[in-house]
PDB file of C-alpha atoms in Angstrom:
ATOM      1  CA  GLN A   1      35.767   9.321  41.926  1.00  0.00           C
ATOM      2  CA  VAL A   2      32.331   9.750  40.424  1.00  0.00           C
ATOM      3  CA  GLN A   3      31.032  12.592  38.277  1.00  0.00           C
ATOM      4  CA  LEU A   4      27.341  13.446  38.026  1.00  0.00           C
ATOM      5  CA  VAL A   5      25.803  15.698  35.403  1.00  0.00           C
ATOM      6  CA  GLU A   6      22.151  16.715  35.489  1.00  0.00           C
ATOM      7  CA  SER A   7      19.948  17.813  32.641  1.00  0.00           C
ATOM      8  CA  GLY A   8      16.283  18.389  31.924  1.00  0.00           C
ATOM      9  CA  GLY A   9      15.340  21.300  34.132  1.00  0.00           C
ATOM     10  CA  GLY A  10      13.274  24.199  32.888  1.00  0.00           C
ATOM     11  CA  SER A  11      10.289  26.451  33.403  1.00  0.00           C
ATOM     12  CA  VAL A  12       6.794  24.994  33.317  1.00  0.00           C
ATOM     13  CA  GLN A  13       3.308  25.878  34.425  1.00  0.00           C
ATOM     14  CA  ALA A  14       1.670  24.233  37.396  1.00  0.00           C
ATOM     15  CA  GLY A  15       0.301  20.844  36.490  1.00  0.00           C
ATOM     16  CA  GLY A  16       3.007  20.227  33.922  1.00  0.00           C
ATOM     17  CA  SER A  17       5.742  17.607  33.833  1.00  0.00           C
ATOM     18  CA  LEU A  18       9.501  17.455  33.543  1.00  0.00           C
ATOM     19  CA  ARG A  19      11.997  14.648  33.293  1.00  0.00           C
ATOM     20  CA  LEU A  20      15.337  15.223  34.936  1.00  0.00           C
ATOM     21  CA  SER A  21      18.285  13.050  34.027  1.00  0.00           C
ATOM     22  CA  CYS A  22      21.571  12.366  35.770  1.00  0.00           C
ATOM     23  CA  ALA A  23      24.500  10.929  33.852  1.00  0.00           C
ATOM     24  CA  ALA A  24      27.070   9.203  36.023  1.00  0.00           C
ATOM     25  CA  SER A  25      30.662   8.503  35.077  1.00  0.00           C
ATOM     26  CA  GLY A  26      33.790   7.265  36.797  1.00  0.00           C
ATOM     27  CA  LYS A  27      33.712   4.553  39.457  1.00  0.00           C
ATOM     28  CA  THR A  28      29.953   4.064  39.238  1.00  0.00           C
ATOM     29  CA  ASN A  29      30.164   0.390  40.198  1.00  0.00           C
ATOM     30  CA  SER A  30      31.045   1.516  43.717  1.00  0.00           C
ATOM     31  CA  LEU A  31      27.779   3.380  44.212  1.00  0.00           C
ATOM     32  CA  ASN A  32      25.099   2.045  46.534  1.00  0.00           C
ATOM     33  CA  TYR A  33      22.552   4.848  46.235  1.00  0.00           C
ATOM     34  CA  ILE A  34      21.773   7.577  43.739  1.00  0.00           C
ATOM     35  CA  GLY A  35      19.240  10.207  44.588  1.00  0.00           C
ATOM     36  CA  TRP A  36      17.777  13.616  43.912  1.00  0.00           C
ATOM     37  CA  PHE A  37      17.819  16.555  46.272  1.00  0.00           C
ATOM     38  CA  ARG A  38      16.384  20.010  45.885  1.00  0.00           C
ATOM     39  CA  GLN A  39      17.040  23.372  47.423  1.00  0.00           C
ATOM     40  CA  ALA A  40      14.754  26.353  47.206  1.00  0.00           C
ATOM     41  CA  PRO A  41      16.000  29.881  47.986  1.00  0.00           C
ATOM     42  CA  GLY A  42      16.308  30.377  51.729  1.00  0.00           C
ATOM     43  CA  LYS A  43      15.598  26.737  52.497  1.00  0.00           C
ATOM     44  CA  GLU A  44      17.712  23.743  53.405  1.00  0.00           C
ATOM     45  CA  ARG A  45      18.607  21.128  50.837  1.00  0.00           C
ATOM     46  CA  GLU A  46      16.225  18.192  51.085  1.00  0.00           C
ATOM     47  CA  GLY A  47      16.199  14.703  49.663  1.00  0.00           C
ATOM     48  CA  VAL A  48      13.196  13.983  47.464  1.00  0.00           C
ATOM     49  CA  ALA A  49      13.903  10.549  45.998  1.00  0.00           C
ATOM     50  CA  ASP A  50      16.566   7.898  45.838  1.00  0.00           C
ATOM     51  CA  ILE A  51      17.195   4.477  44.384  1.00  0.00           C
ATOM     52  CA  GLN A  52      19.359   1.669  45.679  1.00  0.00           C
ATOM     53  CA  THR A  53      21.536   0.781  42.714  1.00  0.00           C
ATOM     54  CA  GLY A  54      21.745  -2.932  43.443  1.00  0.00           C
ATOM     55  CA  ALA A  55      18.288  -3.947  44.616  1.00  0.00           C
ATOM     56  CA  GLY A  56      16.512  -1.130  42.821  1.00  0.00           C
ATOM     57  CA  SER A  57      14.421  -0.169  45.826  1.00  0.00           C
ATOM     58  CA  THR A  58      13.158   3.400  45.759  1.00  0.00           C
ATOM     59  CA  ALA A  59      12.175   5.932  48.386  1.00  0.00           C
ATOM     60  CA  TYR A  60      10.385   9.274  48.227  1.00  0.00           C
ATOM     61  CA  ALA A  61       9.777  12.226  50.465  1.00  0.00           C
ATOM     62  CA  ASP A  62       6.157  12.496  51.549  1.00  0.00           C
ATOM     63  CA  SER A  63       5.817  15.806  49.721  1.00  0.00           C
ATOM     64  CA  VAL A  64       6.461  14.192  46.339  1.00  0.00           C
ATOM     65  CA  LYS A  65       4.965  10.711  46.663  1.00  0.00           C
ATOM     66  CA  GLY A  66       2.664   9.920  43.800  1.00  0.00           C
ATOM     67  CA  ARG A  67       4.083  12.712  41.623  1.00  0.00           C
ATOM     68  CA  PHE A  68       7.807  11.907  41.356  1.00  0.00           C
ATOM     69  CA  THR A  69       9.225   8.690  39.956  1.00  0.00           C
ATOM     70  CA  ILE A  70      12.890   7.773  40.094  1.00  0.00           C
ATOM     71  CA  SER A  71      14.341   5.150  37.765  1.00  0.00           C
ATOM     72  CA  GLN A  72      17.716   3.926  36.640  1.00  0.00           C
ATOM     73  CA  ASP A  73      19.161   2.776  33.354  1.00  0.00           C
ATOM     74  CA  ASN A  74      22.174   0.725  34.350  1.00  0.00           C
ATOM     75  CA  ALA A  75      23.362   0.186  30.790  1.00  0.00           C
ATOM     76  CA  LYS A  76      23.512   3.926  30.161  1.00  0.00           C
ATOM     77  CA  LYS A  77      24.608   4.762  33.733  1.00  0.00           C
ATOM     78  CA  MET A  78      21.759   7.202  34.079  1.00  0.00           C
ATOM     79  CA  VAL A  79      19.139   7.970  36.686  1.00  0.00           C
ATOM     80  CA  HIS A  80      15.941   9.781  35.807  1.00  0.00           C
ATOM     81  CA  LEU A  81      13.421  11.693  37.856  1.00  0.00           C
ATOM     82  CA  GLN A  82       9.992  11.986  36.265  1.00  0.00           C
ATOM     83  CA  ILE A  83       8.119  14.866  37.846  1.00  0.00           C
ATOM     84  CA  ASP A  84       4.397  15.114  37.203  1.00  0.00           C
ATOM     85  CA  SER A  85       1.660  17.415  38.478  1.00  0.00           C
ATOM     86  CA  LEU A  86       4.226  20.103  39.221  1.00  0.00           C
ATOM     87  CA  LYS A  87       3.380  22.687  41.851  1.00  0.00           C
ATOM     88  CA  PRO A  88       4.885  26.152  42.408  1.00  0.00           C
ATOM     89  CA  GLU A  89       6.373  24.843  45.659  1.00  0.00           C
ATOM     90  CA  ASP A  90       8.446  22.392  43.599  1.00  0.00           C
ATOM     91  CA  THR A  91      10.475  25.345  42.335  1.00  0.00           C
ATOM     92  CA  ALA A  92      14.085  24.714  43.336  1.00  0.00           C
ATOM     93  CA  MET A  93      17.525  23.754  42.161  1.00  0.00           C
ATOM     94  CA  TYR A  94      17.554  19.995  41.777  1.00  0.00           C
ATOM     95  CA  TYR A  95      20.753  18.075  42.446  1.00  0.00           C
ATOM     96  CA  CYS A  96      21.740  14.548  41.590  1.00  0.00           C
ATOM     97  CA  ALA A  97      23.686  12.902  44.377  1.00  0.00           C
ATOM     98  CA  ALA A  98      25.300   9.569  45.080  1.00  0.00           C
ATOM     99  CA  THR A  99      27.080   7.599  47.729  1.00  0.00           C
ATOM    100  CA  SER A 100      29.115   4.423  47.960  1.00  0.00           C
ATOM    101  CA  ARG A 101      28.715   4.288  51.731  1.00  0.00           C
ATOM    102  CA  SER A 102      26.861   1.117  52.593  1.00  0.00           C
ATOM    103  CA  ARG A 103      25.463   1.871  56.028  1.00  0.00           C
ATOM    104  CA  ARG A 104      21.737   1.657  56.628  1.00  0.00           C
ATOM    105  CA  TRP A 105      20.592   5.148  55.776  1.00  0.00           C
ATOM    106  CA  SER A 106      17.204   6.660  56.428  1.00  0.00           C
ATOM    107  CA  ARG A 107      15.350   7.071  53.168  1.00  0.00           C
ATOM    108  CA  PRO A 108      15.330   9.162  51.152  1.00  0.00           C
ATOM    109  CA  LEU A 109      19.005   9.780  51.794  1.00  0.00           C
ATOM    110  CA  PRO A 110      20.016  12.569  54.131  1.00  0.00           C
ATOM    111  CA  VAL A 111      22.518  15.179  52.989  1.00  0.00           C
ATOM    112  CA  LEU A 112      25.206  13.730  55.239  1.00  0.00           C
ATOM    113  CA  ALA A 113      25.115  10.448  53.315  1.00  0.00           C
ATOM    114  CA  VAL A 114      26.160  12.065  50.039  1.00  0.00           C
ATOM    115  CA  GLU A 115      29.685  11.712  48.688  1.00  0.00           C
ATOM    116  CA  TYR A 116      29.144  13.089  45.205  1.00  0.00           C
ATOM    117  CA  TRP A 117      27.037  15.976  43.944  1.00  0.00           C
ATOM    118  CA  GLY A 118      26.096  17.177  40.519  1.00  0.00           C
ATOM    119  CA  GLN A 119      26.072  20.858  39.640  1.00  0.00           C
ATOM    120  CA  GLY A 120      22.289  21.145  39.728  1.00  0.00           C
ATOM    121  CA  THR A 121      19.500  21.916  37.295  1.00  0.00           C
ATOM    122  CA  GLN A 122      16.856  24.577  37.891  1.00  0.00           C
ATOM    123  CA  VAL A 123      13.156  23.764  37.959  1.00  0.00           C
ATOM    124  CA  THR A 124      10.765  26.713  37.998  1.00  0.00           C
ATOM    125  CA  VAL A 125       7.018  26.222  38.222  1.00  0.00           C
ATOM    126  CA  SER A 126       4.677  29.135  37.616  1.00  0.00           C
ATOM    127  CA  PRO A 127       1.099  29.248  38.937  1.00  0.00           C
TER     128      PRO A 127
END
């Protein structure tokens, strides 16, 4: 089993920045991908970024390319999501997610790929 705990959400004005963090514990060596999803009220959960834990390759949704940066700190078993140039449409609950499944997933990961979810951290962006 793997446990994921997010931190770093908050309320910011448009144009601001936030850094979300995800602390992983448990059988983290089994993980192939760790990613971030978000879900706004009334909308489906969508993948925004992920990182392949071994090779370190990253992938981003088109809506966040150039503004979001995902990184991992293997020693600390943490994954970070740097969010810059925030927009009101970025307002959502952000979830850390991970999977040990090794099939060739589309990137960023789809919801069906996820085995483990964090509890979420809220990001609110005001105009």
